[in-house]
Amino acid sequence: MLKNRFIPIVTKLSVLTSIIILVVLIVTGLISYSKLSEFGYRFNGEHTKTVVNFALHAINGDSLEVVIKERNDSSAYANYLRTELMKIRDMAEMKYLYTFFFNNNGKYEYAIEGGDQNSDDYSQFGSVAEWSVDDDLPYIERAIKTKEISYTKIMYNETYGWMVTSYAPILNSNGKVVALLGCDIEAEHVVKEIKKYRTSVIITGFLLLVVSVLFVVYFISRSVKVIQCITQITTRLSEGELNLHAECKTNDEFGLLAKSVNKMIEHLQSIVSTIHSNSDLFVAESTAVKGISNQLAEDANKQAAVAEEVSSSMEQIKSNIENNSENAKQAEQISTSTTKTLGEVVDATRTSIDSIKLINQKIAIIEEISRQTNILALNAAIEAARAGEYGRGFSVVAAEVRKLAERSRVAANEISEISNRSVDLSMEASQKLEELVPEIEETVSMIKEIAHASLEQNYGIDQINTAVVQLNDITQHNAQTAEELSNAANQLAEQSDELKKSIAFFVNH
């Protein structure tokens, strides 16, 4: 529950600042208190050290050593020393000024003290000094070891109260430590002053803390007002309201933040206005793209169908051209055969002329020649019939030759009478045949050209058919692309509608 609890930033900053100020005040107070305590300790220590130094000049180490050995505190020197130490104590306003020594039993005993022997707080000669191992003994041992004056910190004793003590070694003429001089000064007033200072530091620190917190809360509250204003604006902005403006007249980071928020709102207003004004056009254009893509897909499908029909027609044309080419080849063969046969007929006619000239002499040969001529004429008629229009004239000639051959066979006796006329007719037939041969050869050449052209047409048809197949593939690819474009246009139209609805969230507020 505490994690989700709303804590104002003013409270957070105030608490944080208060903690920091409190820590600073505590640290500062502790340092000041420590420094003051150290100063009081050093002041009293140095004061006792000065008194001890002064008192050492009144002490004769050899004489004191004799008093200690004889344990006679009533001797003239003992009384003298007691009087001098009391004068110095009273003059320096010390609590106690005394001498003591280390006996054979490992204990410290008092020797001569500056004071009234009859007073209650006077330390009699030979009385054992009860010192704390942790408080006094370390300083006593240091004075003995270093043969220099040492003084304690401010310490509390239940009997004597707050005290600071200095210890100085007393040396004989041989430089041996025969006793020690102790000087006690009351530190009660120092402790009281330190306590007063501590109390004043605490009170002053508390007042500074209160004043600082008030100032911090005041300035933070002013700054947080800007943040609260910006928070309200961003909240209303998240709800779709754009007619907003952050008011802040401070010349600091919060003022810059407010100006930045205002610029952001202005840019957002411009963007929303632009998108809203263009959203309808965007939707219309996406719809138009959708229609165009659908039309493109339909046209592509039609083009693919037409390409299929063209491909089928080209296959049919190719088949017809192949048939024509084959027929041309056959016609070429027939024409070649006819030309050869005509050559043979010409030769036979010439032979017939020669035979007619010799008919009178070789009548027996006439029948054979007539029979052969009849056969040749029959073959020629067949070939002429095959030649068609071009062989029509040749067919007539062949018929006449056959008639001549028949008449030669039937009327062998009349051959000699009509031999001259037959010679003439044969010459005429030979001449016509010789004229027909070049025409037939020209026909053969034309048929060859037709066959060659058919081959070229067939090659061209193959190329066209290949191109049609490629065109069909491209058309199918275009149809697929158009379909994808149509789907993309549909998605674009849907997104345009969603964008329009989203922008309407800001426009309608």
Short mmCIF file of C-alpha atoms in Angstrom, two decimals:
data_model
loop_
_atom_site.label_atom_id
_atom_site.label_comp_id
_atom_site.label_asym_id
_atom_site.label_seq_id
_atom_site.Cartn_x
_atom_site.Cartn_y
_atom_site.Cartn_z
CA MET A 1 0.00 0.00 0.00
CA LEU A 2 2.86 2.40 0.82
CA LYS A 3 4.51 1.74 -2.54
CA ASN A 4 1.40 2.83 -4.41
CA ARG A 5 0.62 5.75 -2.12
CA PHE A 6 0.85 9.15 -3.78
CA ILE A 7 3.35 11.43 -2.05
CA PRO A 8 3.56 15.04 -3.30
CA ILE A 9 6.93 16.14 -4.58
CA VAL A 10 6.84 19.08 -2.15
CA THR A 11 6.77 16.64 0.74
CA LYS A 12 9.55 14.55 -0.76
CA LEU A 13 11.82 17.51 -1.43
CA SER A 14 11.05 19.11 1.93
CA VAL A 15 11.81 15.91 3.82
CA LEU A 16 14.97 15.31 1.80
CA THR A 17 16.17 18.90 2.28
CA SER A 18 15.34 18.80 5.98
CA ILE A 19 17.31 15.61 6.40
CA ILE A 20 20.28 17.10 4.56
CA ILE A 21 20.16 20.31 6.62
CA LEU A 22 19.76 18.30 9.83
CA VAL A 23 22.74 16.12 8.98
CA VAL A 24 24.81 19.20 8.13
CA LEU A 25 23.83 20.87 11.40
CA ILE A 26 24.55 17.73 13.41
CA VAL A 27 27.93 17.26 11.77
CA THR A 28 28.75 20.95 12.16
CA GLY A 29 27.63 20.92 15.81
CA LEU A 30 29.63 17.78 16.56
CA ILE A 31 32.72 19.25 14.94
CA SER A 32 32.27 22.54 16.80
CA TYR A 33 31.61 20.72 20.07
CA SER A 34 34.65 18.53 19.54
CA LYS A 35 36.84 21.52 18.69
CA LEU A 36 35.58 23.46 21.73
CA SER A 37 36.11 20.46 24.00
CA GLU A 38 39.58 20.00 22.61
CA PHE A 39 40.27 23.71 23.12
CA GLY A 40 39.11 23.57 26.75
CA TYR A 41 41.19 20.45 27.31
CA ARG A 42 44.28 22.01 25.77
CA PHE A 43 43.72 25.32 27.55
CA ASN A 44 43.54 23.68 30.98
CA GLY A 45 46.31 21.26 30.13
CA GLU A 46 48.66 24.00 29.00
CA HIS A 47 47.74 26.04 32.08
CA THR A 48 48.63 23.18 34.44
CA LYS A 49 51.74 22.51 32.40
CA THR A 50 52.84 26.12 32.95
CA VAL A 51 52.20 25.84 36.68
CA VAL A 52 54.13 22.57 36.85
CA ASN A 53 57.07 24.09 35.01
CA PHE A 54 57.08 26.99 37.47
CA ALA A 55 56.80 24.64 40.46
CA LEU A 56 59.67 22.44 39.29
CA HIS A 57 62.05 25.34 39.81
CA ALA A 58 61.15 25.32 43.52
CA ILE A 59 61.83 21.60 43.93
CA ASN A 60 65.26 20.10 44.62
CA GLY A 61 65.28 16.53 43.44
CA ASP A 62 68.11 15.42 45.72
CA SER A 63 66.48 16.92 48.82
CA LEU A 64 63.11 15.40 47.95
CA GLU A 65 64.81 12.04 47.40
CA VAL A 66 66.21 12.25 50.97
CA VAL A 67 62.76 13.08 52.37
CA ILE A 68 61.27 10.08 50.57
CA LYS A 69 64.02 7.70 51.70
CA GLU A 70 63.80 8.90 55.30
CA ARG A 71 60.01 9.11 55.03
CA ASN A 72 60.20 12.29 57.09
CA ASP A 73 57.63 14.86 56.05
CA SER A 74 58.44 17.05 59.09
CA SER A 75 61.94 17.96 58.00
CA ALA A 76 62.86 21.51 57.23
CA TYR A 77 62.92 20.85 53.48
CA ALA A 78 59.59 19.06 53.63
CA ASN A 79 57.99 22.02 55.37
CA TYR A 80 59.65 24.42 52.97
CA LEU A 81 58.47 22.49 49.94
CA ARG A 82 54.95 22.20 51.32
CA THR A 83 54.80 25.96 51.85
CA GLU A 84 56.16 26.77 48.37
CA LEU A 85 53.79 24.39 46.65
CA MET A 86 50.84 25.84 48.56
CA LYS A 87 51.84 29.35 47.51
CA ILE A 88 52.13 28.35 43.90
CA ARG A 89 48.81 26.46 44.08
CA ASP A 90 46.98 29.40 45.56
CA MET A 91 48.60 31.89 43.24
CA ALA A 92 47.76 29.81 40.15
CA GLU A 93 44.33 28.89 41.55
CA MET A 94 45.00 25.17 41.18
CA LYS A 95 42.93 22.56 42.97
CA TYR A 96 45.90 20.43 44.09
CA LEU A 97 49.68 20.59 43.69
CA TYR A 98 51.49 17.56 45.09
CA THR A 99 54.40 15.15 44.76
CA PHE A 100 54.29 11.35 44.74
CA PHE A 101 56.64 8.45 44.15
CA PHE A 102 56.68 4.81 43.14
CA ASN A 103 57.33 2.51 46.15
CA ASN A 104 58.87 -0.94 46.26
CA ASN A 105 55.46 -2.61 46.29
CA GLY A 106 54.59 -1.32 42.84
CA LYS A 107 52.24 1.38 44.08
CA TYR A 108 52.29 5.15 44.05
CA GLU A 109 52.44 6.97 47.39
CA TYR A 110 51.94 10.64 48.12
CA ALA A 111 54.99 12.59 49.32
CA ILE A 112 54.72 16.34 49.95
CA GLU A 113 51.56 18.23 48.97
CA GLY A 114 51.14 21.96 48.88
CA GLY A 115 48.39 22.48 51.42
CA ASP A 116 47.27 22.42 55.04
CA GLN A 117 48.18 19.09 56.67
CA ASN A 118 45.16 19.33 58.93
CA SER A 119 42.60 19.72 56.16
CA ASP A 120 40.35 16.80 55.26
CA ASP A 121 41.38 16.66 51.60
CA TYR A 122 45.13 16.72 52.34
CA SER A 123 47.01 13.65 51.09
CA GLN A 124 49.29 12.53 53.91
CA PHE A 125 52.80 11.31 53.27
CA GLY A 126 52.87 7.62 52.41
CA SER A 127 49.18 7.35 51.58
CA VAL A 128 48.57 5.25 48.47
CA ALA A 129 47.30 7.06 45.40
CA GLU A 130 44.37 5.29 43.75
CA TRP A 131 44.56 6.09 40.06
CA SER A 132 42.59 4.58 37.22
CA VAL A 133 44.57 2.34 34.93
CA ASP A 134 42.79 3.80 31.90
CA ASP A 135 42.72 7.46 32.98
CA ASP A 136 45.84 8.60 34.89
CA LEU A 137 48.42 5.82 34.75
CA PRO A 138 49.13 6.10 30.98
CA TYR A 139 50.02 9.79 31.40
CA ILE A 140 52.16 9.07 34.51
CA GLU A 141 54.06 6.32 32.74
CA ARG A 142 54.55 8.59 29.72
CA ALA A 143 56.04 11.32 31.94
CA ILE A 144 58.42 8.81 33.55
CA LYS A 145 59.43 7.29 30.22
CA THR A 146 59.87 10.51 28.26
CA LYS A 147 60.96 12.63 31.29
CA GLU A 148 58.63 15.31 29.96
CA ILE A 149 55.42 16.87 31.23
CA SER A 150 52.14 15.22 30.14
CA TYR A 151 48.59 16.20 30.92
CA THR A 152 45.30 14.32 30.83
CA LYS A 153 42.02 15.01 29.12
CA ILE A 154 39.08 16.46 30.98
CA MET A 155 38.00 13.55 33.20
CA TYR A 156 35.29 13.12 35.78
CA ASN A 157 35.96 11.75 39.26
CA GLU A 158 33.20 11.04 41.73
CA THR A 159 35.25 12.54 44.56
CA TYR A 160 36.85 15.54 42.86
CA GLY A 161 34.49 16.20 39.94
CA TRP A 162 35.73 17.37 36.52
CA MET A 163 39.53 17.69 36.51
CA VAL A 164 42.56 18.14 34.23
CA THR A 165 45.91 16.92 35.63
CA SER A 166 49.52 17.48 34.56
CA TYR A 167 52.36 15.14 35.55
CA ALA A 168 56.04 16.15 35.54
CA PRO A 169 59.05 13.98 36.43
CA ILE A 170 61.27 15.21 39.32
CA LEU A 171 64.92 14.39 38.63
CA ASN A 172 67.87 14.27 41.01
CA SER A 173 71.33 15.51 40.14
CA ASN A 174 72.04 12.24 38.33
CA GLY A 175 69.00 12.67 36.06
CA LYS A 176 67.08 9.88 37.75
CA VAL A 177 63.33 10.20 38.28
CA VAL A 178 62.91 10.16 42.06
CA ALA A 179 59.30 11.41 42.17
CA LEU A 180 56.59 13.10 40.13
CA LEU A 181 54.82 16.42 40.49
CA GLY A 182 51.07 16.42 39.99
CA CYS A 183 48.92 19.46 39.38
CA ASP A 184 45.08 19.29 39.33
CA ILE A 185 42.84 22.04 38.05
CA GLU A 186 39.07 22.11 38.26
CA ALA A 187 37.39 21.94 34.83
CA GLU A 188 33.83 22.26 36.03
CA HIS A 189 33.41 25.73 34.57
CA VAL A 190 34.86 24.57 31.25
CA VAL A 191 32.45 21.64 31.15
CA LYS A 192 29.58 23.96 31.98
CA GLU A 193 30.58 26.32 29.20
CA ILE A 194 30.85 23.42 26.77
CA LYS A 195 27.41 22.18 27.82
CA LYS A 196 26.02 25.69 27.38
CA TYR A 197 27.60 25.85 23.96
CA ARG A 198 26.16 22.44 23.09
CA THR A 199 22.72 23.57 24.18
CA SER A 200 23.02 26.80 22.20
CA VAL A 201 24.21 24.83 19.16
CA ILE A 202 21.22 22.51 19.43
CA ILE A 203 18.77 25.39 19.82
CA THR A 204 20.42 27.40 17.05
CA GLY A 205 20.52 24.34 14.81
CA PHE A 206 16.87 23.64 15.45
CA LEU A 207 15.94 27.24 14.66
CA LEU A 208 18.11 27.16 11.52
CA LEU A 209 16.48 23.88 10.56
CA VAL A 210 12.99 25.33 10.99
CA VAL A 211 13.85 28.51 9.09
CA SER A 212 15.64 26.56 6.36
CA VAL A 213 12.74 24.15 5.99
CA LEU A 214 10.31 27.06 5.74
CA PHE A 215 12.43 28.73 3.05
CA VAL A 216 12.89 25.44 1.22
CA VAL A 217 9.18 24.64 1.37
CA TYR A 218 8.37 28.14 0.13
CA PHE A 219 10.72 28.03 -2.86
CA ILE A 220 9.94 24.39 -3.65
CA SER A 221 6.22 25.14 -3.52
CA ARG A 222 6.67 27.93 -6.05
CA SER A 223 8.65 25.65 -8.32
CA VAL A 224 6.30 22.72 -7.84
CA LYS A 225 3.37 24.88 -8.92
CA VAL A 226 4.93 24.91 -12.38
CA ILE A 227 5.28 21.13 -12.31
CA GLN A 228 1.68 20.77 -11.12
CA CYS A 229 0.55 23.05 -13.94
CA ILE A 230 2.51 21.02 -16.48
CA THR A 231 1.14 17.80 -14.96
CA GLN A 232 -2.43 19.06 -15.37
CA ILE A 233 -1.68 20.12 -18.95
CA THR A 234 -0.16 16.75 -19.89
CA THR A 235 -3.10 14.97 -18.26
CA ARG A 236 -5.61 17.02 -20.26
CA LEU A 237 -3.41 16.55 -23.33
CA SER A 238 -3.59 12.77 -22.88
CA GLU A 239 -7.38 13.13 -22.83
CA GLY A 240 -7.32 14.77 -26.27
CA GLU A 241 -7.51 18.46 -25.37
CA LEU A 242 -5.14 20.63 -27.38
CA ASN A 243 -6.20 24.20 -26.50
CA LEU A 244 -3.78 24.43 -23.59
CA HIS A 245 -1.03 26.80 -22.43
CA ALA A 246 1.40 26.53 -19.50
CA GLU A 247 1.75 29.75 -17.51
CA CYS A 248 5.19 30.25 -15.94
CA LYS A 249 7.08 33.53 -15.48
CA THR A 250 10.15 32.18 -13.67
CA ASN A 251 13.55 32.58 -15.31
CA ASP A 252 14.87 29.15 -14.46
CA GLU A 253 14.73 25.53 -15.64
CA PHE A 254 11.02 25.33 -14.77
CA GLY A 255 10.34 28.33 -17.00
CA LEU A 256 12.26 26.66 -19.82
CA LEU A 257 10.28 23.47 -19.18
CA ALA A 258 6.99 25.36 -19.46
CA LYS A 259 8.13 27.03 -22.69
CA SER A 260 9.17 23.66 -24.10
CA VAL A 261 5.76 22.18 -23.19
CA ASN A 262 4.01 25.10 -24.91
CA LYS A 263 6.13 24.62 -28.04
CA MET A 264 5.38 20.90 -27.96
CA ILE A 265 1.63 21.62 -27.74
CA GLU A 266 1.88 24.08 -30.64
CA HIS A 267 3.72 21.52 -32.78
CA LEU A 268 1.20 18.84 -31.80
CA GLN A 269 -1.68 21.16 -32.73
CA SER A 270 -0.05 21.80 -36.11
CA ILE A 271 0.56 18.09 -36.71
CA VAL A 272 -2.98 17.09 -35.71
CA SER A 273 -4.45 19.87 -37.86
CA THR A 274 -2.38 18.83 -40.86
CA ILE A 275 -3.19 15.15 -40.45
CA HIS A 276 -6.87 15.88 -39.96
CA SER A 277 -7.04 18.11 -43.04
CA ASN A 278 -5.25 15.52 -45.15
CA SER A 279 -6.87 12.39 -43.72
CA ASP A 280 -9.98 12.65 -45.96
CA LEU A 281 -7.78 13.16 -49.02
CA PHE A 282 -5.60 10.30 -47.88
CA VAL A 283 -8.62 8.01 -47.55
CA ALA A 284 -9.95 9.10 -50.98
CA GLU A 285 -6.59 8.53 -52.64
CA SER A 286 -6.21 5.13 -51.01
CA THR A 287 -9.71 4.23 -52.27
CA ALA A 288 -8.74 5.42 -55.77
CA VAL A 289 -5.57 3.34 -55.61
CA LYS A 290 -7.68 0.39 -54.59
CA GLY A 291 -10.01 0.90 -57.62
CA ILE A 292 -7.10 1.34 -60.02
CA SER A 293 -5.37 -1.75 -58.69
CA ASN A 294 -8.58 -3.77 -59.07
CA GLN A 295 -9.00 -2.49 -62.65
CA LEU A 296 -5.35 -3.28 -63.32
CA ALA A 297 -5.82 -6.80 -62.00
CA GLU A 298 -8.91 -7.27 -64.19
CA ASP A 299 -7.10 -5.93 -67.28
CA ALA A 300 -4.14 -8.14 -66.53
CA ASN A 301 -6.40 -11.18 -66.34
CA LYS A 302 -8.01 -10.21 -69.67
CA GLN A 303 -4.59 -9.68 -71.21
CA ALA A 304 -3.54 -13.10 -69.97
CA ALA A 305 -6.61 -14.65 -71.62
CA VAL A 306 -5.87 -12.82 -74.89
CA ALA A 307 -2.27 -13.97 -74.71
CA GLU A 308 -3.49 -17.53 -74.33
CA GLU A 309 -5.68 -17.14 -77.41
CA VAL A 310 -2.84 -15.58 -79.39
CA SER A 311 -0.57 -18.41 -78.35
CA SER A 312 -3.16 -20.94 -79.51
CA SER A 313 -3.62 -19.11 -82.85
CA MET A 314 0.12 -18.96 -83.38
CA GLU A 315 0.32 -22.68 -82.81
CA GLN A 316 -2.36 -23.18 -85.48
CA ILE A 317 -0.54 -20.85 -87.90
CA LYS A 318 2.69 -22.69 -87.23
CA SER A 319 0.98 -25.98 -88.03
CA ASN A 320 -0.37 -24.55 -91.32
CA ILE A 321 3.03 -23.18 -92.29
CA GLU A 322 4.62 -26.53 -91.56
CA ASN A 323 2.02 -28.18 -93.82
CA ASN A 324 2.70 -25.62 -96.56
CA SER A 325 6.40 -26.20 -96.21
CA GLU A 326 5.91 -29.92 -96.55
CA ASN A 327 3.70 -29.46 -99.61
CA ALA A 328 6.29 -27.14 -101.10
CA LYS A 329 8.95 -29.79 -100.63
CA GLN A 330 6.74 -32.37 -102.35
CA ALA A 331 5.98 -29.94 -105.20
CA GLU A 332 9.70 -29.33 -105.57
CA GLN A 333 10.32 -33.03 -105.87
CA ILE A 334 7.50 -33.40 -108.45
CA SER A 335 8.76 -30.44 -110.49
CA THR A 336 12.27 -31.84 -110.48
CA SER A 337 10.96 -35.19 -111.63
CA THR A 338 8.86 -33.50 -114.33
CA THR A 339 11.84 -31.57 -115.61
CA LYS A 340 13.82 -34.74 -115.84
CA THR A 341 10.97 -36.50 -117.63
CA LEU A 342 10.58 -33.62 -120.10
CA GLY A 343 14.24 -33.89 -120.88
CA GLU A 344 13.76 -37.52 -121.59
CA VAL A 345 10.73 -36.73 -123.79
CA VAL A 346 12.79 -34.23 -125.76
CA ASP A 347 15.45 -36.84 -126.30
CA ALA A 348 12.80 -39.39 -127.28
CA THR A 349 11.26 -36.94 -129.74
CA ARG A 350 14.59 -36.37 -131.34
CA THR A 351 15.09 -40.06 -131.58
CA SER A 352 11.60 -40.39 -133.04
CA ILE A 353 12.49 -37.86 -135.72
CA ASP A 354 15.57 -39.79 -136.59
CA SER A 355 13.54 -42.97 -136.58
CA ILE A 356 10.88 -41.48 -138.84
CA LYS A 357 13.58 -40.51 -141.25
CA LEU A 358 14.66 -44.11 -141.21
CA ILE A 359 11.10 -45.44 -141.11
CA ASN A 360 11.21 -46.72 -144.57
CA GLN A 361 14.28 -48.66 -143.82
CA LYS A 362 13.37 -49.86 -140.35
CA ILE A 363 9.63 -50.48 -140.29
CA ALA A 364 10.05 -53.17 -137.71
CA ILE A 365 11.55 -50.67 -135.39
CA ILE A 366 8.56 -48.30 -135.79
CA GLU A 367 6.23 -50.54 -133.85
CA GLU A 368 8.67 -50.76 -131.00
CA ILE A 369 9.25 -47.05 -131.09
CA SER A 370 5.46 -46.49 -131.23
CA ARG A 371 4.96 -48.68 -128.21
CA GLN A 372 7.68 -46.90 -126.28
CA THR A 373 6.36 -43.57 -127.42
CA ASN A 374 2.89 -44.56 -126.25
CA ILE A 375 4.28 -45.48 -122.82
CA LEU A 376 6.27 -42.30 -122.63
CA ALA A 377 3.25 -40.28 -123.67
CA LEU A 378 1.17 -41.97 -121.00
CA ASN A 379 3.77 -41.17 -118.35
CA ALA A 380 4.03 -37.65 -119.62
CA ALA A 381 0.26 -37.26 -119.36
CA ILE A 382 0.36 -38.50 -115.78
CA GLU A 383 3.14 -36.12 -114.89
CA ALA A 384 1.37 -33.29 -116.68
CA ALA A 385 -1.75 -34.01 -114.67
CA ARG A 386 0.35 -33.84 -111.52
CA ALA A 387 1.84 -30.57 -112.61
CA GLY A 388 -1.63 -29.07 -112.64
CA GLU A 389 -2.03 -25.71 -114.37
CA TYR A 390 1.59 -25.64 -115.41
CA GLY A 391 1.38 -29.09 -116.99
CA ARG A 392 -1.80 -28.49 -118.96
CA GLY A 393 0.02 -27.62 -122.20
CA PHE A 394 2.38 -30.46 -121.69
CA SER A 395 -0.62 -32.79 -121.32
CA VAL A 396 -1.89 -31.74 -124.75
CA VAL A 397 1.48 -32.46 -126.27
CA ALA A 398 1.60 -35.81 -124.54
CA ALA A 399 -1.83 -36.66 -125.94
CA GLU A 400 -0.69 -35.82 -129.45
CA VAL A 401 2.39 -37.95 -129.00
CA ARG A 402 0.22 -40.80 -127.85
CA LYS A 403 -2.03 -40.38 -130.88
CA LEU A 404 1.01 -40.39 -133.13
CA ALA A 405 2.28 -43.49 -131.45
CA GLU A 406 -1.12 -45.14 -131.86
CA ARG A 407 -1.38 -44.15 -135.48
CA SER A 408 2.17 -45.39 -135.95
CA ARG A 409 1.18 -48.72 -134.55
CA VAL A 410 -2.15 -48.96 -136.40
CA ALA A 411 -1.09 -47.47 -139.64
CA ALA A 412 2.46 -48.57 -139.98
CA ASN A 413 1.93 -48.64 -143.66
CA GLU A 414 0.96 -44.99 -143.66
CA ILE A 415 4.10 -44.00 -141.77
CA SER A 416 6.17 -43.46 -144.73
CA GLU A 417 3.49 -41.28 -146.31
CA ILE A 418 3.15 -39.10 -143.36
CA SER A 419 6.72 -39.38 -142.08
CA ASN A 420 7.56 -35.97 -143.40
CA ARG A 421 4.61 -34.49 -141.59
CA SER A 422 5.48 -36.48 -138.46
CA VAL A 423 8.97 -35.12 -138.64
CA ASP A 424 7.56 -31.63 -138.74
CA LEU A 425 5.21 -32.36 -135.87
CA SER A 426 8.00 -33.96 -133.89
CA MET A 427 10.21 -30.96 -134.48
CA GLU A 428 7.42 -28.68 -133.34
CA ALA A 429 6.79 -30.84 -130.24
CA SER A 430 10.51 -30.88 -129.46
CA GLN A 431 10.65 -27.11 -129.79
CA LYS A 432 7.65 -26.69 -127.45
CA LEU A 433 9.12 -29.10 -124.97
CA GLU A 434 12.39 -27.24 -125.02
CA GLU A 435 10.49 -24.02 -124.34
CA LEU A 436 8.53 -25.68 -121.52
CA VAL A 437 11.59 -26.95 -119.67
CA PRO A 438 12.86 -23.46 -118.57
CA GLU A 439 9.38 -22.56 -117.33
CA ILE A 440 9.20 -25.74 -115.30
CA GLU A 441 12.70 -25.07 -113.95
CA GLU A 442 11.56 -21.56 -113.02
CA THR A 443 8.55 -23.14 -111.30
CA VAL A 444 10.89 -25.42 -109.36
CA SER A 445 12.97 -22.40 -108.33
CA MET A 446 9.84 -20.58 -107.16
CA ILE A 447 8.73 -23.65 -105.22
CA LYS A 448 12.17 -23.75 -103.56
CA GLU A 449 11.82 -20.10 -102.64
CA ILE A 450 8.35 -20.82 -101.25
CA ALA A 451 9.77 -23.71 -99.19
CA HIS A 452 12.61 -21.47 -97.93
CA ALA A 453 10.14 -18.70 -97.10
CA SER A 454 7.99 -21.24 -95.28
CA LEU A 455 11.00 -22.25 -93.20
CA GLU A 456 11.71 -18.61 -92.37
CA GLN A 457 8.04 -18.09 -91.50
CA ASN A 458 8.17 -21.13 -89.29
CA TYR A 459 11.26 -19.71 -87.51
CA GLY A 460 9.53 -16.34 -87.15
CA ILE A 461 6.41 -18.02 -85.79
CA ASP A 462 8.59 -19.83 -83.22
CA GLN A 463 10.05 -16.50 -82.11
CA ILE A 464 6.59 -14.93 -81.97
CA ASN A 465 5.28 -17.89 -80.01
CA THR A 466 8.20 -17.59 -77.56
CA ALA A 467 7.50 -13.88 -77.17
CA VAL A 468 3.82 -14.61 -76.61
CA VAL A 469 4.73 -17.15 -73.91
CA GLN A 470 6.99 -14.56 -72.23
CA LEU A 471 4.25 -11.97 -72.56
CA ASN A 472 1.84 -14.40 -70.97
CA ASP A 473 4.24 -14.94 -68.05
CA ILE A 474 4.68 -11.18 -67.64
CA THR A 475 0.93 -10.70 -67.80
CA GLN A 476 0.36 -13.33 -65.13
CA HIS A 477 3.04 -11.68 -62.97
CA ASN A 478 1.36 -8.31 -63.50
CA ALA A 479 -1.95 -9.85 -62.53
CA GLN A 480 -0.41 -11.22 -59.33
CA THR A 481 1.25 -7.87 -58.62
CA ALA A 482 -2.01 -6.06 -59.24
CA GLU A 483 -3.74 -8.38 -56.79
CA GLU A 484 -1.05 -7.69 -54.17
CA LEU A 485 -1.40 -3.98 -54.87
CA SER A 486 -5.14 -4.30 -54.38
CA ASN A 487 -4.61 -6.01 -51.02
CA ALA A 488 -2.12 -3.32 -50.01
CA ALA A 489 -4.61 -0.66 -51.06
CA ASN A 490 -7.27 -2.32 -48.90
CA GLN A 491 -4.93 -2.31 -45.91
CA LEU A 492 -3.99 1.29 -46.66
CA ALA A 493 -7.65 2.27 -46.74
CA GLU A 494 -8.26 0.51 -43.41
CA GLN A 495 -5.24 2.20 -41.82
CA SER A 496 -6.41 5.53 -43.21
CA ASP A 497 -9.76 5.04 -41.51
CA GLU A 498 -8.02 4.14 -38.25
CA LEU A 499 -5.79 7.21 -38.54
CA LYS A 500 -8.83 9.38 -39.13
CA LYS A 501 -10.52 7.94 -36.06
CA SER A 502 -7.36 8.48 -33.96
CA ILE A 503 -7.02 12.09 -35.05
CA ALA A 504 -10.72 12.61 -34.34
CA PHE A 505 -9.88 11.91 -30.67
CA PHE A 506 -7.93 15.18 -30.52
CA VAL A 507 -10.14 17.19 -32.86
CA ASN A 508 -13.39 16.44 -31.02
CA HIS A 509 -12.09 17.67 -27.66
#
